[in-house]
Short mmCIF file of C-alpha atoms in Angstrom, two decimals:
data_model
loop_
_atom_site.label_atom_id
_atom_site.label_comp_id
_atom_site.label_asym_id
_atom_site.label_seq_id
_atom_site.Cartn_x
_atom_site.Cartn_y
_atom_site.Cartn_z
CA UNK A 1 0.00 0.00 0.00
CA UNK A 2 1.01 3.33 -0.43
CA UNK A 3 0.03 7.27 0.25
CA UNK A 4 0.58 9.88 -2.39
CA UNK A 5 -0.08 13.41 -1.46
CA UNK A 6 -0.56 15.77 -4.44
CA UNK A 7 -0.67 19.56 -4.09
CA UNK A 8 -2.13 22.15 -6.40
CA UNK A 9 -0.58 25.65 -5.37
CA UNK A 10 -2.82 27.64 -7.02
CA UNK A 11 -3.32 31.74 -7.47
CA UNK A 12 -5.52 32.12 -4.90
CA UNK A 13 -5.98 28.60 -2.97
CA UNK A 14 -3.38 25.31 -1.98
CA UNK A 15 -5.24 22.94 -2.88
CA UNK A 16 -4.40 18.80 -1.31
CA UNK A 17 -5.50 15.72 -2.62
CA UNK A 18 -4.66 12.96 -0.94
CA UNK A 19 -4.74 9.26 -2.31
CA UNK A 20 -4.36 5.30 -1.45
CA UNK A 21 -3.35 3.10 -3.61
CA UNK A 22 -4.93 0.29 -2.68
CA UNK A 23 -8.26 2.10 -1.66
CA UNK A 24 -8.10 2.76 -5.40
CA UNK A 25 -9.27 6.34 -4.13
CA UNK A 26 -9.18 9.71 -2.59
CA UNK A 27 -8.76 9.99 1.34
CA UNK A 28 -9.27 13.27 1.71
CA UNK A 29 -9.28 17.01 0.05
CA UNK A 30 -8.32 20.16 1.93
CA UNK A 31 -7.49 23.77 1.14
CA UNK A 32 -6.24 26.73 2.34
CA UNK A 33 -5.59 30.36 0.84
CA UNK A 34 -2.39 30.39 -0.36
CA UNK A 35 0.81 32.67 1.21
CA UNK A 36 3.59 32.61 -1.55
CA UNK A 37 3.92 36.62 -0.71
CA UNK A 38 4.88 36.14 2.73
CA UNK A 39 5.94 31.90 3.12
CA UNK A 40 4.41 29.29 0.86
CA UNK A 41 4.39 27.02 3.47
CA UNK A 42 1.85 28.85 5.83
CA UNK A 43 -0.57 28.30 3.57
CA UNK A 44 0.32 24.51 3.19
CA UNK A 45 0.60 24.10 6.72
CA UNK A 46 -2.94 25.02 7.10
CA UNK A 47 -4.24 22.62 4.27
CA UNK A 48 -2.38 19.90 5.69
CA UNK A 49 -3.88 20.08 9.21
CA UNK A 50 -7.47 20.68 7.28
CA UNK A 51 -6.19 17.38 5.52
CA UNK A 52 -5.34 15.50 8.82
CA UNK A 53 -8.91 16.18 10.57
CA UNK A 54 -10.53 14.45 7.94
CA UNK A 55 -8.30 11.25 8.40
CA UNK A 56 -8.51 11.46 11.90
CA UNK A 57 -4.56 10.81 12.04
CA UNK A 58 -1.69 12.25 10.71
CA UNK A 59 -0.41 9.62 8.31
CA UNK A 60 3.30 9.33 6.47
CA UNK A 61 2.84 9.63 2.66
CA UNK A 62 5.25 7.83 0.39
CA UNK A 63 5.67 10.94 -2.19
CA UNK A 64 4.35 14.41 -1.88
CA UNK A 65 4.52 16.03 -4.97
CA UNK A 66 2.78 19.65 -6.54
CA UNK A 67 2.52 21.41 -9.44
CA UNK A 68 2.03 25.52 -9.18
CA UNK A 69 0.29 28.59 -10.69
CA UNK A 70 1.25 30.74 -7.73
CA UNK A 71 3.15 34.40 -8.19
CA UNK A 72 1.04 34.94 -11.59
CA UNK A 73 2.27 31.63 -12.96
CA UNK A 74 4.32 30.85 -15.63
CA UNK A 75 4.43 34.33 -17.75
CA UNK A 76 5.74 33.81 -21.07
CA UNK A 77 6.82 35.62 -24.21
CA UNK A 78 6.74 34.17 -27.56
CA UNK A 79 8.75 35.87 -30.59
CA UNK A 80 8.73 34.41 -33.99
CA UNK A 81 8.95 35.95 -38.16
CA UNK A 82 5.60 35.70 -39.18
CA UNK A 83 2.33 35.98 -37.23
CA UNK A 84 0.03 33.10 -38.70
CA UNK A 85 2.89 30.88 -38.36
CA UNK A 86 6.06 30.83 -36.34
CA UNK A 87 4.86 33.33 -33.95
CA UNK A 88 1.55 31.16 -33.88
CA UNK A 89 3.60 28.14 -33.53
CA UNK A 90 5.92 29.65 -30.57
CA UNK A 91 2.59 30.19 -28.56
CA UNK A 92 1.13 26.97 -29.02
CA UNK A 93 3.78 25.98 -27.47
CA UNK A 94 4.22 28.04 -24.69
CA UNK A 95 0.57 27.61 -23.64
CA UNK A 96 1.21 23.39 -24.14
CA UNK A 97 3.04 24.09 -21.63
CA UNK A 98 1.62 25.27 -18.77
CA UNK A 99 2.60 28.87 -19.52
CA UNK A 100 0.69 31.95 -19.53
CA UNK A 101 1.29 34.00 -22.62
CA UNK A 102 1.40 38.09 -21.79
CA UNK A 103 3.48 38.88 -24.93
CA UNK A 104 3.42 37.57 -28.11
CA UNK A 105 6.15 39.50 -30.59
CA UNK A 106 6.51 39.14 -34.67
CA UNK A 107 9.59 40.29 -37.43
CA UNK A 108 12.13 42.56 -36.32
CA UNK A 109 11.67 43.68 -32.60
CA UNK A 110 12.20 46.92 -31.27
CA UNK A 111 12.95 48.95 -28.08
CA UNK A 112 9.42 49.70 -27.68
CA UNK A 113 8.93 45.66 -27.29
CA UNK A 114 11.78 44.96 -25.01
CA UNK A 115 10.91 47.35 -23.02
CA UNK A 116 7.58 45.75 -22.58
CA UNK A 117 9.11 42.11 -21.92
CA UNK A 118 11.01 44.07 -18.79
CA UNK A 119 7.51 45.84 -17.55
CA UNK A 120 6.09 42.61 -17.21
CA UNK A 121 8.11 40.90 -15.56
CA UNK A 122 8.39 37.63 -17.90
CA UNK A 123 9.96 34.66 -16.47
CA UNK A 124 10.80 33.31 -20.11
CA UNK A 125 11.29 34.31 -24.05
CA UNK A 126 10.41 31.92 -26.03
CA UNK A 127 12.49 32.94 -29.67
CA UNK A 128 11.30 31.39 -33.15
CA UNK A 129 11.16 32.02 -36.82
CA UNK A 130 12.43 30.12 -40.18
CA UNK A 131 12.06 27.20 -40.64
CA UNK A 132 14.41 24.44 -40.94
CA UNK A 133 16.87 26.37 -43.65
CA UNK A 134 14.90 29.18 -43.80
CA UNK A 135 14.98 32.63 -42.79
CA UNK A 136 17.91 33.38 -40.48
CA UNK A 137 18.08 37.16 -40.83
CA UNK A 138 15.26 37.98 -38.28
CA UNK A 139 16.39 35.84 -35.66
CA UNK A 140 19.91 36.44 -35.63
CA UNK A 141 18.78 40.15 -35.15
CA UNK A 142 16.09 39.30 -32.42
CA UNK A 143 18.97 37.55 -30.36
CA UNK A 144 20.87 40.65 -30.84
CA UNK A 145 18.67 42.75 -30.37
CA UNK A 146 17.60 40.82 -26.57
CA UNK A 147 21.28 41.01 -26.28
CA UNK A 148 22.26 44.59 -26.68
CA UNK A 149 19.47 45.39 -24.03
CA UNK A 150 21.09 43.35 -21.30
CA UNK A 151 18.05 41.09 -21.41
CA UNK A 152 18.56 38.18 -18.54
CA UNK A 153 15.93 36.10 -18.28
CA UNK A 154 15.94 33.04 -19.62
CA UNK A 155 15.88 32.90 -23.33
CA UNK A 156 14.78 29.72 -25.09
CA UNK A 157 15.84 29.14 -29.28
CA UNK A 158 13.47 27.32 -30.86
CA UNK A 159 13.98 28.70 -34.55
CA UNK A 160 16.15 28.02 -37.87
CA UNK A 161 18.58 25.03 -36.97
CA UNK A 162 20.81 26.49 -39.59
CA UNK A 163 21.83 29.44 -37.64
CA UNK A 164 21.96 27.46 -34.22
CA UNK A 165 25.68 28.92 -34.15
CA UNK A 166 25.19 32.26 -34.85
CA UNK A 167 23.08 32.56 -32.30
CA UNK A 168 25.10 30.85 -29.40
CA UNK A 169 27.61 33.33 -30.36
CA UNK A 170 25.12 35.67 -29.57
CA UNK A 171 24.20 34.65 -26.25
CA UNK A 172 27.96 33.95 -25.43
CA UNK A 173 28.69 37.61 -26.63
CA UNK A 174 26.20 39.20 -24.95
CA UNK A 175 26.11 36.72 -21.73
CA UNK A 176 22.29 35.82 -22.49
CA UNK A 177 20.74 33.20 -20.54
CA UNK A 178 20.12 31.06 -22.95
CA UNK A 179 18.84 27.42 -24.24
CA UNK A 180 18.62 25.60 -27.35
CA UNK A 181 15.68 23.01 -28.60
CA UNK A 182 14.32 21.98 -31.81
CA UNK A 183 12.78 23.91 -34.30
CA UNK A 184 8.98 24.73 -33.01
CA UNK A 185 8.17 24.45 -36.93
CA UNK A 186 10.51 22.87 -39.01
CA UNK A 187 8.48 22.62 -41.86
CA UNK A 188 5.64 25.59 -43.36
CA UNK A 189 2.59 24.43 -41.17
CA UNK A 190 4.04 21.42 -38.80
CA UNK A 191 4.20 22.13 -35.52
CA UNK A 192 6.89 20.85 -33.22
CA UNK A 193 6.10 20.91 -29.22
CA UNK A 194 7.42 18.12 -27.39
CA UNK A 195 11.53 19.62 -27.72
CA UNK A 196 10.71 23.48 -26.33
CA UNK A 197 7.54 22.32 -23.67
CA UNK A 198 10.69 20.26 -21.88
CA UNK A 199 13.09 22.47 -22.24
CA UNK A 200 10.35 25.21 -20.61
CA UNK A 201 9.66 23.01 -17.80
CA UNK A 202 13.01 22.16 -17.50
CA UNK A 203 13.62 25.59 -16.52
CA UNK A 204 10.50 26.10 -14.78
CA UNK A 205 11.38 23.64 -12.10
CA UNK A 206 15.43 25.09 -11.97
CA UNK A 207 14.74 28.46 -11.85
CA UNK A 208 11.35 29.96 -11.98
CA UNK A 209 9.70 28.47 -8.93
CA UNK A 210 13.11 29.85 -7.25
CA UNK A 211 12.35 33.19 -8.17
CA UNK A 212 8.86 33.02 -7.30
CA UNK A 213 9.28 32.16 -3.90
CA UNK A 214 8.30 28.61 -4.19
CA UNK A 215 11.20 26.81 -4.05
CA UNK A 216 11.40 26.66 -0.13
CA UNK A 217 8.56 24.53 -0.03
CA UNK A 218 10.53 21.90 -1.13
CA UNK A 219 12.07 21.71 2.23
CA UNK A 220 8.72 20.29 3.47
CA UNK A 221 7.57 18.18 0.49
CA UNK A 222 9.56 16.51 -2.55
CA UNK A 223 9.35 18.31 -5.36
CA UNK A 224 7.33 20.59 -7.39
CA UNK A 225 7.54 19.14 -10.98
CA UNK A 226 4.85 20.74 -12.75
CA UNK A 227 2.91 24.25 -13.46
CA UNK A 228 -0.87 23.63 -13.14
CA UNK A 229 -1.98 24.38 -16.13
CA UNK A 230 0.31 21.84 -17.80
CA UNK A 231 -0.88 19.16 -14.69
CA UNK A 232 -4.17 19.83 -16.14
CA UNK A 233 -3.92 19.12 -19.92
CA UNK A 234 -1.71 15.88 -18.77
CA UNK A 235 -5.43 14.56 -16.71
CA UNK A 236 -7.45 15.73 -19.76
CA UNK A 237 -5.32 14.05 -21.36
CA UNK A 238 -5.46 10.81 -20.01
CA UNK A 239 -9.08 11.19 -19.20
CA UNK A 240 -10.25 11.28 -23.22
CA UNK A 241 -7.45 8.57 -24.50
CA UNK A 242 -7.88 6.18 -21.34
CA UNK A 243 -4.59 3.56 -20.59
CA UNK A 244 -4.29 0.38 -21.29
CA UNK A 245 -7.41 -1.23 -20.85
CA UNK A 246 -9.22 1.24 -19.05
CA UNK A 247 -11.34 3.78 -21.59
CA UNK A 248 -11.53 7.40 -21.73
CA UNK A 249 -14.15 9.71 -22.19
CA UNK A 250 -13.19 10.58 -26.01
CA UNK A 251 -13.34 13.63 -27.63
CA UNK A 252 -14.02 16.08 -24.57
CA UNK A 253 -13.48 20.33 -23.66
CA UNK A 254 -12.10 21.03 -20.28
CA UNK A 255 -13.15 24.90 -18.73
CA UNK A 256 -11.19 26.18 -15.43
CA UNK A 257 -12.33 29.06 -14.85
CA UNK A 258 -9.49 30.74 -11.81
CA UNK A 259 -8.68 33.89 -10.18
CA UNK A 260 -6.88 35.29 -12.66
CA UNK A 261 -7.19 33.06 -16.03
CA UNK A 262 -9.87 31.36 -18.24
CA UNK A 263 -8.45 28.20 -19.39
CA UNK A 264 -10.46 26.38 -21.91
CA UNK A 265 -8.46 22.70 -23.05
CA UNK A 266 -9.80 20.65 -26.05
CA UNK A 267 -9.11 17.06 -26.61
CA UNK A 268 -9.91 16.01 -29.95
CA UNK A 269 -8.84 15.23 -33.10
CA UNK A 270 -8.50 18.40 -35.29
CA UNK A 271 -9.51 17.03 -39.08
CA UNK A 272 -12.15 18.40 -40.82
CA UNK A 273 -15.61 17.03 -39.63
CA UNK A 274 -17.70 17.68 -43.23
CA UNK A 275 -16.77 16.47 -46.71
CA UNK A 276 -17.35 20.50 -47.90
CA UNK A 277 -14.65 21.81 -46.15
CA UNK A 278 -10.60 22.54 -46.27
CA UNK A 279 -8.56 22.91 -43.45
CA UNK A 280 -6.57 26.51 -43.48
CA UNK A 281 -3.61 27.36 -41.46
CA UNK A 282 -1.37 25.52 -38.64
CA UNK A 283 -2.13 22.70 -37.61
CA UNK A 284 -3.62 21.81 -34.47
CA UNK A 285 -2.07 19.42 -31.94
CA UNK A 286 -4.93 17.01 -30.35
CA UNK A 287 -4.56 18.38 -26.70
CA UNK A 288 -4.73 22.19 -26.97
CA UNK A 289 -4.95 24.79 -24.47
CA UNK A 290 -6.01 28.64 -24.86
CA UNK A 291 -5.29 30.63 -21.70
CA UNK A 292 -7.11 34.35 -21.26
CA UNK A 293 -5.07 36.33 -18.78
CA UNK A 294 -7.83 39.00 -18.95
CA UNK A 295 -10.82 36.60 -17.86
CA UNK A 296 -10.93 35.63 -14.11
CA UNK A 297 -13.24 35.95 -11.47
CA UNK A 298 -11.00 38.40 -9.30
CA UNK A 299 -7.36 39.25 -10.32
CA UNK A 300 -8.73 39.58 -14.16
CA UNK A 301 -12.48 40.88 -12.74
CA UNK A 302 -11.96 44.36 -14.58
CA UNK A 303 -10.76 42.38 -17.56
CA UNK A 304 -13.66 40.70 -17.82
CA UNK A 305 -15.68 44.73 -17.86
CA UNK A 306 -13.24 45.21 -20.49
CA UNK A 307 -14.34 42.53 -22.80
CA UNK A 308 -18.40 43.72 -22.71
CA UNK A 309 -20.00 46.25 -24.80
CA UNK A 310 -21.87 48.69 -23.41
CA UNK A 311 -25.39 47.88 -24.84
CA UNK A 312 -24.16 43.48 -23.10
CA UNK A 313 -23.72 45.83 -19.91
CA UNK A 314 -26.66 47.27 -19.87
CA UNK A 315 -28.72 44.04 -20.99
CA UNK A 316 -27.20 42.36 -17.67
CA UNK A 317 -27.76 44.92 -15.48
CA UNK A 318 -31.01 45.14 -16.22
CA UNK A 319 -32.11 41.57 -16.37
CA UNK A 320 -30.76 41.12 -12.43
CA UNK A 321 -31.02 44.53 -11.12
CA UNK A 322 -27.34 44.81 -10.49
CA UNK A 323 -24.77 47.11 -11.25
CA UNK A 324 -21.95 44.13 -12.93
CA UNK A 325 -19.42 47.47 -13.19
CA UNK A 326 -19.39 47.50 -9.66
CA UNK A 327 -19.65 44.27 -9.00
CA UNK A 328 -16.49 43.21 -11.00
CA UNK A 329 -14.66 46.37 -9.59
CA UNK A 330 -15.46 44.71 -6.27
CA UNK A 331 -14.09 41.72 -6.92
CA UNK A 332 -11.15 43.35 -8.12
CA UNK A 333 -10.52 45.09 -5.29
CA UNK A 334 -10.79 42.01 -3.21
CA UNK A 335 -9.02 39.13 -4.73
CA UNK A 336 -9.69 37.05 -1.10
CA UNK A 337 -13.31 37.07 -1.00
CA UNK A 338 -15.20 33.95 -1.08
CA UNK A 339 -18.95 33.46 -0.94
CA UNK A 340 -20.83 30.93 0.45
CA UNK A 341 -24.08 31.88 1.90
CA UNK A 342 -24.78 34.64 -0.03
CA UNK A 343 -27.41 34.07 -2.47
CA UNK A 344 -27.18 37.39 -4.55
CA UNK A 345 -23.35 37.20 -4.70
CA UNK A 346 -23.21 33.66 -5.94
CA UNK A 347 -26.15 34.35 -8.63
CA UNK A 348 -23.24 37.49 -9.68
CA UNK A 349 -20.95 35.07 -9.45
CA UNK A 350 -22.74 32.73 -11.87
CA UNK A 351 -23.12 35.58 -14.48
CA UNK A 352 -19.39 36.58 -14.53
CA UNK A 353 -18.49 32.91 -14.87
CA UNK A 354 -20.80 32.79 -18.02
CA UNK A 355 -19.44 35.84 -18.99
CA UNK A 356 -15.37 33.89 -19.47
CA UNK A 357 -17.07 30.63 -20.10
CA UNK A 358 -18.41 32.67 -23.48
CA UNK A 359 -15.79 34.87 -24.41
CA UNK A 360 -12.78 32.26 -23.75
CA UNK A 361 -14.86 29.77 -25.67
CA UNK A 362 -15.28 32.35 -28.91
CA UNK A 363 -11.68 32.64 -28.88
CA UNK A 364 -10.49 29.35 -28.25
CA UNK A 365 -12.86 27.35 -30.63
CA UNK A 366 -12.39 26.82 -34.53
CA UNK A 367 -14.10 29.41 -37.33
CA UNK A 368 -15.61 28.80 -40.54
CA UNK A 369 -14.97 31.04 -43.88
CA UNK A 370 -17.41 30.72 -46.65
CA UNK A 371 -15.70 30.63 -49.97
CA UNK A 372 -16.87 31.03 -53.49
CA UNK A 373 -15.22 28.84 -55.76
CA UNK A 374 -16.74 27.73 -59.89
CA UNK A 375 -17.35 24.56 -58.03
CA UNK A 376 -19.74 26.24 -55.69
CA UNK A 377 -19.43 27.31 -51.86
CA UNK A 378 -16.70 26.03 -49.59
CA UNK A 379 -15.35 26.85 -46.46
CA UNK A 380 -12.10 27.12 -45.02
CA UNK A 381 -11.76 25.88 -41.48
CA UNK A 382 -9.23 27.99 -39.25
CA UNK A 383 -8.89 26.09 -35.63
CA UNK A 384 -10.60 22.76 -34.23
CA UNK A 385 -14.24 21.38 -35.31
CA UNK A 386 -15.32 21.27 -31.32
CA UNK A 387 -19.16 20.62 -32.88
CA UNK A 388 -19.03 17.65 -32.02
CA UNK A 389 -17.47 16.99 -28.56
CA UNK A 390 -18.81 14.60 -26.23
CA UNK A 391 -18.81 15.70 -22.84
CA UNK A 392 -17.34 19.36 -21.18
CA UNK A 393 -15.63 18.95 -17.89
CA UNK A 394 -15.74 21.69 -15.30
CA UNK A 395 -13.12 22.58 -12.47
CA UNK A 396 -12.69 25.95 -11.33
CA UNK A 397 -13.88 27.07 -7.72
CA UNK A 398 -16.63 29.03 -8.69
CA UNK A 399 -18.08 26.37 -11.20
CA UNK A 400 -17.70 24.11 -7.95
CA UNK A 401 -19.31 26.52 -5.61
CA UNK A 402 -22.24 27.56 -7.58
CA UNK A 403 -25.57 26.21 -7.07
CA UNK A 404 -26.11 25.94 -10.93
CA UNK A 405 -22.69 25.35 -12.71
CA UNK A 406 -24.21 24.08 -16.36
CA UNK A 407 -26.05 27.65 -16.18
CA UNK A 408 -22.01 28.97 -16.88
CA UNK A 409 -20.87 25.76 -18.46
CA UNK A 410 -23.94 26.02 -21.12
CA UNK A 411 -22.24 29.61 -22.31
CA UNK A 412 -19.47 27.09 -24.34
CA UNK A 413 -22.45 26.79 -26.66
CA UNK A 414 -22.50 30.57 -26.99
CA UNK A 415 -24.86 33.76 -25.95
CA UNK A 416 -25.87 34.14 -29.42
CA UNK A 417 -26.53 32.17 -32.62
CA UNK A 418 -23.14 32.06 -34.64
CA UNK A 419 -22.98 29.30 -37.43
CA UNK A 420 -19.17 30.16 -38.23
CA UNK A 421 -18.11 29.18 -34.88
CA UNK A 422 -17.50 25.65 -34.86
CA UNK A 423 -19.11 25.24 -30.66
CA UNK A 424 -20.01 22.02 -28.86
CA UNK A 425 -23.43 21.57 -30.17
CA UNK A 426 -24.88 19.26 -27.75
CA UNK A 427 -22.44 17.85 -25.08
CA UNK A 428 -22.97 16.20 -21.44
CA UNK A 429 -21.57 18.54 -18.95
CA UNK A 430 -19.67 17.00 -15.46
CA UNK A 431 -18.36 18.47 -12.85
CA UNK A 432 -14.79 18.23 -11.15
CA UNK A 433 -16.57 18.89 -7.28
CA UNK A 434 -13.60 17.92 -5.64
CA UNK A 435 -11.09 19.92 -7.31
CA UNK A 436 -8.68 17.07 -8.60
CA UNK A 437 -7.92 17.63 -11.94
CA UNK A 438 -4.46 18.88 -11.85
CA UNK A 439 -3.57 16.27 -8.56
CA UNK A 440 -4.23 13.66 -11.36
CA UNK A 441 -2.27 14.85 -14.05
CA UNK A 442 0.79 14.65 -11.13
CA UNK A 443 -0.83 11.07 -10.16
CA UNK A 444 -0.74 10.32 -14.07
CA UNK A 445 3.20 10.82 -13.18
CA UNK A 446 3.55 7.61 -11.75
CA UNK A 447 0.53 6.02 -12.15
CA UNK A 448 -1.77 6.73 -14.76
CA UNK A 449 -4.38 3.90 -14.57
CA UNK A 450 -5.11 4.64 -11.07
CA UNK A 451 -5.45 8.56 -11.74
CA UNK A 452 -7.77 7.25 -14.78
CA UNK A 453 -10.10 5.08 -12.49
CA UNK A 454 -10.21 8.24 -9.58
CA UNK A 455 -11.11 10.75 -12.25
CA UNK A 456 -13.74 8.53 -13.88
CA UNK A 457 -15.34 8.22 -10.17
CA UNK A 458 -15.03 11.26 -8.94
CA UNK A 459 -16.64 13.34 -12.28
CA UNK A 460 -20.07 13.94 -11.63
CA UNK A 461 -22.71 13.97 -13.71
CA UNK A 462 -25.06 17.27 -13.89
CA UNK A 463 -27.96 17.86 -15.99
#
């Protein structure tokens, strides 16, 4: 028998799962707010001793592991040569993951830009363009260009193999932190992820969580060896292939709505789903994640005001008798707040949850371009068919606080009637009401099957 405790150390909450192997299941959840601006391990502490009362003991586990979105997460920027398709590729990448993407660069970058990289404080550059034996002029002068302004972050190349050397030279000349990986599109339209996602985490786990304050936790537990959002994707995952014997859900859309983010994942495979219609642009990998750093339910609340029109504004207020400007200001304001009793506040809650449920959905999902041709119409599909998913999976702590989450999870359908957006039409919806999802995908880790068979049990059905 053995005891695995997995730890989420989220935004806003630390979040403990706690498993036995030969229970097959979950022993106990816990969470507490989390404290990476003053000690990580305060908030921990306080999970853990949640965690023990439900036991009734305090019990040894065999491995504690965690995965983390604390300090902002992993904030990323992507620079590549041309927007539809290096730079595209370079972000698919850095979202695949587990990154948040707050700058996303394209040709010849300028003082302007770097400066911008230093404002916000981002943890990594990812640097691409050409492919394979391409175009080497724009990245040799990106490097330089990173270089010259004393740039010392990490800087990842994942561009032109042909001019690997020039730009080591680069980084040697201008003492640039800086990695090497494969080409994140070595070919016009094939993407390439698995090289610069491992060479991301790689760094993630050897220097980020350092900076961020996180490291010292590892004093207390094992290791962190994941950010969440990648812990995530690795559970959805697992949960629409299955392992070995033991089936998956299939084609499925994941929605984690957080603090600060909207995360929409979509598992499925990206071909065309009708005979009248030709795939345009890069393609897309079967496990994709979009990320919206301006949708969340408080550190992104006034992001969320940002993305409404005035007339939607007005519309909501007037249907609830509310003032949502306020509301979301609020919530800005006070990032801590959680509601449980209050029956007005989680009805608001429910609306700004639709609110990023629709808008991350519009952006994440695939679009349809009618075309004239002498054969007749056509379209051109840009992005994934989701039409036809089977089920949508929620996690998030508002869609698990909520009295009516598939009121907010129905939004992935859309607010309004849109036959170019290619929308689940008519999925089952389940919940994630004990918050597991990315304690799985560190389960998955070491044992996949079992973090299959807990997932499958613990996903609950809502109608």
């Amino acid at each position: 028998m053995s005891r695995y405790l997995m730890i989420d150390f989220g935004s806003t909450f630390t979040k403990l799962v706690a498993v036995d192997t030969e229970k097959e299941d979950i022993i106990a959840t816990a969470s507490s707010f989390t404290t990476v601006a003053t000690d990580i391990t305060i908030g921990y502490e306080k999970a853990l001793a949640k965690l023990y009362e439900q036991i009734g003991e305090k019990v040894t586990f065999d491995k504690i592991i965690s995965c983390s979105s604390a300090a902002g997460g992993l904030k990323m920027c992507a620079i590549g040569l041309i927007p539809e398709l290096t730079v595209e590729a370079a972000k698919r990448v850095c979202l695949g993951a587990g990154a948040k993407v707050d700058l996303v660069l394209s040709n010849h970058i300028n003082k302007r830009e770097i400066q911008e990289i230093i404002d916000k404080n981002i943890d990594i550059i990812l640097l691409a363009g050409g492919t394979d034996g391409g175009n080497s002029e724009c990245v040799i002068y990106n490097a330089t260009a990173l270089g010259k302004a004393g740039i010392k972050i990490p800087v990842i190349y994942a561009g032109n193999k042909s001019c690997e050397d020039d730009i080591k030279d680069i980084f040697d000349e201008y003492g640039i932190n800086g990695f090497f990986c494969e080409n994140v599109m070595p070919k016009i339209n094939v993407l390439n992820i698995p090289s610069a996602r491992d060479k991301i985490r790689d760094i993630f786990l050897k220097n980020i969580i350092e900076a961020k304050g996180i490291k010292k936790i590892e004093k207390v537990i094992d290791k962190v060896i994941l950010p969440t959002p990648e812990s995530v994707l690795k559970a959805s995952t697992l949960l629409s292939k299955g392992y070995m014997d033991e089936k998956g859900l299939g084609e499925i859309v994941v929605v984690d709505i957080g603090g600060a983010t909207t995360d929409m994942y979509s598992l499925c495979s990206a071909g065309a789903k009708r005979m009248d219609v030709v795939i345009k642009g890069l393609e897309e990998p079967y496990s994709k994640r979009t990320v919206e750093g301006d949708l969340g339910m408080r550190y992104s609340a006034l992001g969320v005001l940002k993305s409404l029109t005035r007339e939607e504004l007005e519309m909501i207020d007037k249907q609830y008798n509310i003032s949502l400007e306020d509301e979301l200001m609020y919530r800005a304001e006070h990032v801590d707040i959680v509601y449980e009793d209050n029956e007005k506040a989680k009805m608001i809650e429910q609306i700004i949850g639709g609110i990023c449920v629709d808008k991350a959905m519009g952006r994440h999902v695939g679009k349809m371009e009618e075309v004239f041709t002498p054969m007749g119409l056509i379209y051109n599909q840009i992005g994934k068919d989701l039409t036809r998913i089977e089920h949508v999976i929620a996690t998030g702590g508002v869609l698990v606080r909520i009295d009516n989450p598939i009121n907010v999870l129905e939004k992935v359908k859309g607010t309004k009637p849109n036959l170019l957006e290619l929308r689940p039409e008519n999925p089952s919806y389940l919940l994630d009401k004990d918050y597991i999802l990315a304690s799985m995908g560190l389960l998955s880790e070491f044992e996949p099957l079992l973090a299959l068979k807990i997932m499958k049990k613990h996903l609950v059905k809502i109608d």
